[in-house]
XYZ file of N, CA, C and O in Angstrom:
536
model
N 51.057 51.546 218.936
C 50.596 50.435 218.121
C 51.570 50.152 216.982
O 51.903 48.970 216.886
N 52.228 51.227 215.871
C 52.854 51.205 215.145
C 54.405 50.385 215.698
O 55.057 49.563 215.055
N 54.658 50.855 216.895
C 55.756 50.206 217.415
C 55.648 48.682 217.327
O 56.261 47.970 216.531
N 55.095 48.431 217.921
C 54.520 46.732 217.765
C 54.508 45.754 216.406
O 54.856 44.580 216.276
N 53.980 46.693 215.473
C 54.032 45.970 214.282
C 55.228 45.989 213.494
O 55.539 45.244 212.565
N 56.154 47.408 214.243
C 57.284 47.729 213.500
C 58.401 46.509 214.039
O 59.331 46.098 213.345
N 58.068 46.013 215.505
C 58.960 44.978 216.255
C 58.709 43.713 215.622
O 59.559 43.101 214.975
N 57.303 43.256 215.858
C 57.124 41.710 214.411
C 57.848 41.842 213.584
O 58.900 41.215 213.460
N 57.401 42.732 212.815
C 58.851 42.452 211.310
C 59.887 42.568 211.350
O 60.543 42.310 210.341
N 60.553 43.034 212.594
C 62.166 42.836 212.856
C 62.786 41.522 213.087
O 63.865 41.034 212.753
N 61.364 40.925 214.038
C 62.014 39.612 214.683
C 61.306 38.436 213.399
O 61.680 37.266 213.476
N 60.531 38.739 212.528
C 60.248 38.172 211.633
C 61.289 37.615 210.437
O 61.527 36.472 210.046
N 61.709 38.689 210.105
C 63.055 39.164 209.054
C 64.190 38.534 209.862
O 65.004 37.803 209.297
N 64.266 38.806 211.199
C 65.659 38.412 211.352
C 66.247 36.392 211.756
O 67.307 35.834 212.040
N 64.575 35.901 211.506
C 64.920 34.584 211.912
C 64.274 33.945 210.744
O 64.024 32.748 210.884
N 63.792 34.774 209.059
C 63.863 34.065 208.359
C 65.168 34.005 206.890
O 66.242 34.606 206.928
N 64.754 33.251 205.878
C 65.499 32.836 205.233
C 65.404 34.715 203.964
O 64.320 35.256 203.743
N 66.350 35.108 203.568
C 66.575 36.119 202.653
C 65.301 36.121 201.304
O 65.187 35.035 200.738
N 64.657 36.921 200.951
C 63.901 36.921 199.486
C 64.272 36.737 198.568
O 63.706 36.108 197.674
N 65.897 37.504 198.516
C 66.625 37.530 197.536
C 67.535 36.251 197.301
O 67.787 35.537 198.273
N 68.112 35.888 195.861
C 68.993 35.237 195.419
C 70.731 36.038 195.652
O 71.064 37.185 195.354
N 71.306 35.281 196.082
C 73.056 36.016 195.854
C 73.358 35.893 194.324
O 73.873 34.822 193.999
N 73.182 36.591 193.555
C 73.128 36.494 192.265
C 74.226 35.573 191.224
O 73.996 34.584 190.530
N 75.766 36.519 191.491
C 76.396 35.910 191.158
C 77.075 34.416 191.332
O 77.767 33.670 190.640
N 76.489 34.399 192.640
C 77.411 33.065 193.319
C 76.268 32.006 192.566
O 76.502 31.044 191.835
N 74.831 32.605 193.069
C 73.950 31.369 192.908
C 73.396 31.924 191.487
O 72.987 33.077 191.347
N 73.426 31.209 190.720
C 72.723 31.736 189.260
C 71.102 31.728 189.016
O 70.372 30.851 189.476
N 70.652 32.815 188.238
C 69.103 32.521 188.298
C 68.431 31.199 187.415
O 69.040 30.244 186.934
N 67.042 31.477 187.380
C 66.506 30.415 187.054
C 66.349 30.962 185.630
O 66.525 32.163 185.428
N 66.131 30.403 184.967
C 65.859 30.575 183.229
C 64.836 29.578 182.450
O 64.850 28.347 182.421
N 64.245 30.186 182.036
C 63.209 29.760 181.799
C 63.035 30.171 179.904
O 63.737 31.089 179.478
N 61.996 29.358 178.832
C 61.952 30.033 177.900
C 61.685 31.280 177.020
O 61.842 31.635 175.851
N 61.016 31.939 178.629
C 60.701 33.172 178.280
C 61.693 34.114 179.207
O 61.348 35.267 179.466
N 62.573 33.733 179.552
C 63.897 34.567 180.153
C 64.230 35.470 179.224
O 64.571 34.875 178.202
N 64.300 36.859 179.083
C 65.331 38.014 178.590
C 66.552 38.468 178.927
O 66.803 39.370 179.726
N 67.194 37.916 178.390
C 68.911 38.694 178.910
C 69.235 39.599 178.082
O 69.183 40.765 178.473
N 69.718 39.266 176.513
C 69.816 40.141 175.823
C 69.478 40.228 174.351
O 68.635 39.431 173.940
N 70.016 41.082 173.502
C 69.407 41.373 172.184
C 70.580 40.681 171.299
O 71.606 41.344 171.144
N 70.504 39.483 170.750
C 71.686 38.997 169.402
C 71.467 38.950 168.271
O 70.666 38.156 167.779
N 72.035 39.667 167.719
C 72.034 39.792 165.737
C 72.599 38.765 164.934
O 73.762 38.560 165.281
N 72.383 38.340 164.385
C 73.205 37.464 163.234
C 72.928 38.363 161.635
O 71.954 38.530 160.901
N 74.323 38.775 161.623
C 74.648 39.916 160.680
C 74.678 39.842 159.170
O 74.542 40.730 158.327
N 74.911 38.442 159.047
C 74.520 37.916 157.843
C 73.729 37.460 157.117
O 73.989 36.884 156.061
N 71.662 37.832 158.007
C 70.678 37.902 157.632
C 70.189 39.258 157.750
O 69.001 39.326 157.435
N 70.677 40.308 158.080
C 69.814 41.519 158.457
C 70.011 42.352 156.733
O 70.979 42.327 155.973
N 69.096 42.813 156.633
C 68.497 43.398 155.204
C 68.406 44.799 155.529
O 67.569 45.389 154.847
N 69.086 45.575 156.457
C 69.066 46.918 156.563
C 67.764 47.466 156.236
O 67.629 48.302 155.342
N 66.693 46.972 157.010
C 65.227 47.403 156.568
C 65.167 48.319 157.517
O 65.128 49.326 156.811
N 65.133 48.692 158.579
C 65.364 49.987 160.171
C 64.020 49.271 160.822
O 63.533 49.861 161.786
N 63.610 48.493 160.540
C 62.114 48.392 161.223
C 61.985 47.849 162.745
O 61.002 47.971 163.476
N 63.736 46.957 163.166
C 63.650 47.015 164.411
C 64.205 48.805 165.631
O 63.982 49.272 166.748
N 64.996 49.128 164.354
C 65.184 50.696 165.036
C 63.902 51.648 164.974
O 63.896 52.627 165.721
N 62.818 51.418 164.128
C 61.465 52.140 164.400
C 60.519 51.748 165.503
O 59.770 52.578 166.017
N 60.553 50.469 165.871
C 59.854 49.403 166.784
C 60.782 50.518 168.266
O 60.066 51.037 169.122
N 62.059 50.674 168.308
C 62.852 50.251 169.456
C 62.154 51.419 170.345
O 62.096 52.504 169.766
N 61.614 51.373 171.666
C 60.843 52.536 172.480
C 62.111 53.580 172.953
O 61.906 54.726 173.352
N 63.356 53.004 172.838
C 64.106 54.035 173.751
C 65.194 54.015 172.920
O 66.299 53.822 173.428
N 65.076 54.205 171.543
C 66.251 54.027 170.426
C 67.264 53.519 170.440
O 68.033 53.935 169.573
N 67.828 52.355 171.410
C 68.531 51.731 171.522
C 69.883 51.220 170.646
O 71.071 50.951 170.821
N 68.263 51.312 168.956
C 69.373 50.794 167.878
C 69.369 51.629 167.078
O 68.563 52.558 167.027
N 70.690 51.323 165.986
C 70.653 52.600 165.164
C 71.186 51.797 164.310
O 72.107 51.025 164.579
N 70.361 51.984 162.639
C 70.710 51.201 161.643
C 71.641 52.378 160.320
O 71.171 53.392 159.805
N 72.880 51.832 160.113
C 72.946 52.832 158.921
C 73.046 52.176 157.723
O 73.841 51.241 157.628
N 72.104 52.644 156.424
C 71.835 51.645 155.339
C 73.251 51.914 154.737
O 74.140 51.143 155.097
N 73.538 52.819 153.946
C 74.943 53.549 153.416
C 76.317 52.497 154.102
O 77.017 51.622 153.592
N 76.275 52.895 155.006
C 77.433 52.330 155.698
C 77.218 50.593 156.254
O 78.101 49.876 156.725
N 76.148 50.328 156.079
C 75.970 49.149 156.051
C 76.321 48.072 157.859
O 76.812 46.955 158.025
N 75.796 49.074 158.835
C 76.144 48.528 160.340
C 74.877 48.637 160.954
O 73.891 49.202 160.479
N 74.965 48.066 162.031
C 73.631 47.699 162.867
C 74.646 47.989 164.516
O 75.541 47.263 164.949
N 74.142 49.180 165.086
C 74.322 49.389 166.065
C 73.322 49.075 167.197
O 72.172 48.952 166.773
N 73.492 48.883 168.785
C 73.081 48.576 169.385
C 73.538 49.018 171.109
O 74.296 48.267 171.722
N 73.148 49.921 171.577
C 73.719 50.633 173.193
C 72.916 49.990 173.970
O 71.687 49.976 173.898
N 73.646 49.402 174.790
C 73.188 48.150 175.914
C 72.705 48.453 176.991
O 72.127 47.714 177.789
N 72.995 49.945 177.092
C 73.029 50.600 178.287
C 71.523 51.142 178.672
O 70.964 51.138 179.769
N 70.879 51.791 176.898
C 69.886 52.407 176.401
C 68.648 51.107 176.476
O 67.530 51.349 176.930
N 69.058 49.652 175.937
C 67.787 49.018 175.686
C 67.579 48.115 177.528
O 68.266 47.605 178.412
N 66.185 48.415 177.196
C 65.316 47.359 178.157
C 65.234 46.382 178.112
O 64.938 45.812 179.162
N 65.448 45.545 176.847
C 65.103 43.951 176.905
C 63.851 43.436 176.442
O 63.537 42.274 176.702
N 63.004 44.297 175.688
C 61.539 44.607 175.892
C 61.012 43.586 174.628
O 59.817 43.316 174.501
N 62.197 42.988 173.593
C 62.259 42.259 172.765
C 60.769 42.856 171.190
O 60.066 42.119 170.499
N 60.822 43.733 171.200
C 59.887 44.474 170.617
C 61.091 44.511 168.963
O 60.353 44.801 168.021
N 62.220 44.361 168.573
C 62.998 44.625 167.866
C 62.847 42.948 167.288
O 62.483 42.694 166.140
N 63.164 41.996 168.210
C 62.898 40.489 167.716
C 61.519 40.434 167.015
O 61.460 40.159 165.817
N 60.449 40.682 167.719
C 59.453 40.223 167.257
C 58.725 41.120 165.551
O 57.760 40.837 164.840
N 59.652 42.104 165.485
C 59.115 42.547 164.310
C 59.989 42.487 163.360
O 59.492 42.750 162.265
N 61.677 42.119 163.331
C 62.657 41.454 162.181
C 61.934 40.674 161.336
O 61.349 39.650 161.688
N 61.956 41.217 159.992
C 61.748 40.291 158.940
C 61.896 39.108 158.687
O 61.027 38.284 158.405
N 63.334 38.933 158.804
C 64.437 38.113 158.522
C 64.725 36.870 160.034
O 65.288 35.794 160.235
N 64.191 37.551 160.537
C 64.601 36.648 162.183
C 66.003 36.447 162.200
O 66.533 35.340 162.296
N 66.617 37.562 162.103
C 68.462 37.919 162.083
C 68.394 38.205 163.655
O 69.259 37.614 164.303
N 67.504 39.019 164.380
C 67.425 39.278 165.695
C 66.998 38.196 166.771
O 66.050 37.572 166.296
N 67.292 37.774 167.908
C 66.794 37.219 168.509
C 66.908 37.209 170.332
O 67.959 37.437 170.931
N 66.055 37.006 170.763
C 66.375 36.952 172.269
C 66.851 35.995 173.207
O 66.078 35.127 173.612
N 68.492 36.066 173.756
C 68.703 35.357 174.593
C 68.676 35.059 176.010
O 68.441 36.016 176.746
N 68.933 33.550 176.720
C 68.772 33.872 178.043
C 69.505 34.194 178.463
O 68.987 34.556 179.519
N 70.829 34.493 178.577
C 72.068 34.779 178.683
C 71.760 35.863 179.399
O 70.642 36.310 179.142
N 72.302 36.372 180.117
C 72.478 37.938 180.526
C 73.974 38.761 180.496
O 74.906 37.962 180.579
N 74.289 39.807 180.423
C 75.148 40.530 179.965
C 75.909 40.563 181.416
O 75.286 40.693 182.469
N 77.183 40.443 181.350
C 77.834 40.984 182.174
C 78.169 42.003 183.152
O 79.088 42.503 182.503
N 78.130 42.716 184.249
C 77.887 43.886 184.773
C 78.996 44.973 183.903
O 79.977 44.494 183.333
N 78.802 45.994 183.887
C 79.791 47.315 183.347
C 79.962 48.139 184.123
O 78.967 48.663 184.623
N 81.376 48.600 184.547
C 81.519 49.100 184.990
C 81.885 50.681 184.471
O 81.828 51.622 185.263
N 82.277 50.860 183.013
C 81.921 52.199 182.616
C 80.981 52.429 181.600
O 80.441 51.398 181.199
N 80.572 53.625 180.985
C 79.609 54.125 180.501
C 79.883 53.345 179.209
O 81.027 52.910 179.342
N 79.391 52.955 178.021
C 80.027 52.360 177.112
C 78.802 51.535 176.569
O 77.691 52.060 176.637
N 78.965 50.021 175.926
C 78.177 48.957 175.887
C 77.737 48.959 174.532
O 76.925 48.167 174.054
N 78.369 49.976 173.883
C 77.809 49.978 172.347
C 78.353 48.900 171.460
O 79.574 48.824 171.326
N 77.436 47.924 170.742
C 78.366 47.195 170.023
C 77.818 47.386 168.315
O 76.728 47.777 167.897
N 78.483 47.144 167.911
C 78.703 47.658 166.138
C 78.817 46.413 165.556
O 79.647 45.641 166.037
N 77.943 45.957 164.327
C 78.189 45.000 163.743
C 78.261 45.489 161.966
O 77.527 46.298 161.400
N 79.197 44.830 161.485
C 78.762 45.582 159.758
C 77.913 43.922 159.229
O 78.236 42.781 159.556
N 76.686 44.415 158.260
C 75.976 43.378 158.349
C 75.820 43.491 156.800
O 76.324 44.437 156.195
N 75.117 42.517 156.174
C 75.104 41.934 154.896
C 74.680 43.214 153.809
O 75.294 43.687 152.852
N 73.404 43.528 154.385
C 72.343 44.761 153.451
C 71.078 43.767 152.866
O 70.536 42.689 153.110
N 70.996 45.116 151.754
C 69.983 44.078 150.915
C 70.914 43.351 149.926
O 72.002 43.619 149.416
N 70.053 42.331 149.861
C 70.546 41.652 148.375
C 70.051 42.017 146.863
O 68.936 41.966 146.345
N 71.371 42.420 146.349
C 70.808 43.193 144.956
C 70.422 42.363 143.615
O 70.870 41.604 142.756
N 69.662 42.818 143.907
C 68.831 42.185 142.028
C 69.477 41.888 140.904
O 69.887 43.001 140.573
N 69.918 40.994 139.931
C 69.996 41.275 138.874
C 69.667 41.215 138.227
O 69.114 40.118 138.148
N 69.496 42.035 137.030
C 68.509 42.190 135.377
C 67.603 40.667 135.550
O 67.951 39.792 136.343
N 66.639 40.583 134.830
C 66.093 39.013 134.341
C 66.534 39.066 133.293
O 66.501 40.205 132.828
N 67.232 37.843 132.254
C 67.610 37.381 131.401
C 66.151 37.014 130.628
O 65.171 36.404 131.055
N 66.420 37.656 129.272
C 65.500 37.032 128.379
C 65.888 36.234 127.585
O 66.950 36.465 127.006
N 64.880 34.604 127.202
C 65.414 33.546 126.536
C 66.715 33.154 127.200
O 67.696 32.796 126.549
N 66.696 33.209 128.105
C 67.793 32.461 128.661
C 69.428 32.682 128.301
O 70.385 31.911 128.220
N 69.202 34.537 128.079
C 70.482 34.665 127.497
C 70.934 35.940 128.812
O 70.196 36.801 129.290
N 72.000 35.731 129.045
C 72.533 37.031 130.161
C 72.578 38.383 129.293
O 72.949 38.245 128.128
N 72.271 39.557 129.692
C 72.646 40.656 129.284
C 73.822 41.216 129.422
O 74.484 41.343 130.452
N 74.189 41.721 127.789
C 75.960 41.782 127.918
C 76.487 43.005 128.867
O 75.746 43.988 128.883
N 77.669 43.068 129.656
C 77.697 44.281 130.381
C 78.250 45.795 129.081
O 79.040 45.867 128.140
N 77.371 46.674 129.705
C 77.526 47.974 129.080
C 79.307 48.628 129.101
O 80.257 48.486 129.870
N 79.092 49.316 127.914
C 80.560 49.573 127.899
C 80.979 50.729 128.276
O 80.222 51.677 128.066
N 82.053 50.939 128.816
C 82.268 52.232 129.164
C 83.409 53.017 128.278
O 84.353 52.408 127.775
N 83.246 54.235 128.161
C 83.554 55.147 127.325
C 84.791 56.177 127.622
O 85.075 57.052 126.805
C-alpha cells in the first residue's frame, strides 16, 4: 500500500511546477512587514543598552565608555525585538536582506553619538563663569 502512495508523489512532483522560488535569480516578494535586517542610525542612539537587554541571543553589544554599538549578523534572528523597544527610533527594520557570507565574521561596529550632556541652568539669564584651574 505504502508503495502506491510513495509512486503518486513521484509522478505528482515530477510533472508539477517547483514550491520553491530560485532565490537569487528571481527575487522575493516584500512586503511591509518583510525582515531582512537590523539598521542603526548612529547619530540618534543614546547608549541606553535597552536594545542589547531586549536582544534574545545577544546579538548586540553596547559599550557606553567607548561609545560603539556593535552588532553580529551571524548571532541575530531578525526578531526585531531591539527596534521595537529603542527609545530614540535610531534602530530600525529593513526589507533589504543581507548578502550571503561566506566566512565566519558579520560583525559590524558603529561609534555612535552617546548621551547628550547637560549643561548647568543659568540663573537670571547669566552663564556660569568656567572654574579655574590651579
Amino acid at each position: 500500500m505504502t508503495f502506491f502512495q510513495m509512486t503518486k508523489t513521484i509522478i505528482k512532483n515530477l510533472f508539477s511546477r517547483p514550491a520553491t522560488l530560485m532565490y537569487p535569480a528571481k527575487p522575493a516578494k516584500k512586503t511591509p512587514l518583510t525582515r531582512g535586517h537590523v539598521s542603526l542610525n548612529p547619530a540618534g542612539c543614546i547608549t541606553c543598552r535597552s536594545c542589547q537587554r531586549k536582544c534574545p541571543t545577544g546579538a548586540i553589544c553596547v559599550e557606553v565608555k567607548e561609545k560603539t554599538w556593535q552588532i553580529d549578523n551571524m548571532r541575530c534572528v531578525v526578531c526585531a525585538a531591539c527596534v521595537d523597544v529603542c527609545p530614540t527610533k535610531c534602530l530600525t527594520m529593513e526589507t533589504q536582506y543581507r548578502p550571503a557570507m561566506t566566512a565566519r565574521g558579520g560583525m559590524e561596529k558603529f561609534t555612535v553619538a552617546g548621551p547628550k550632556k547637560k549643561e548647568p541652568a543659568a540663573t537670571d539669564g547669566v552663564k556660569p563663569a568656567p572654574a579655574k584651574k590651579e
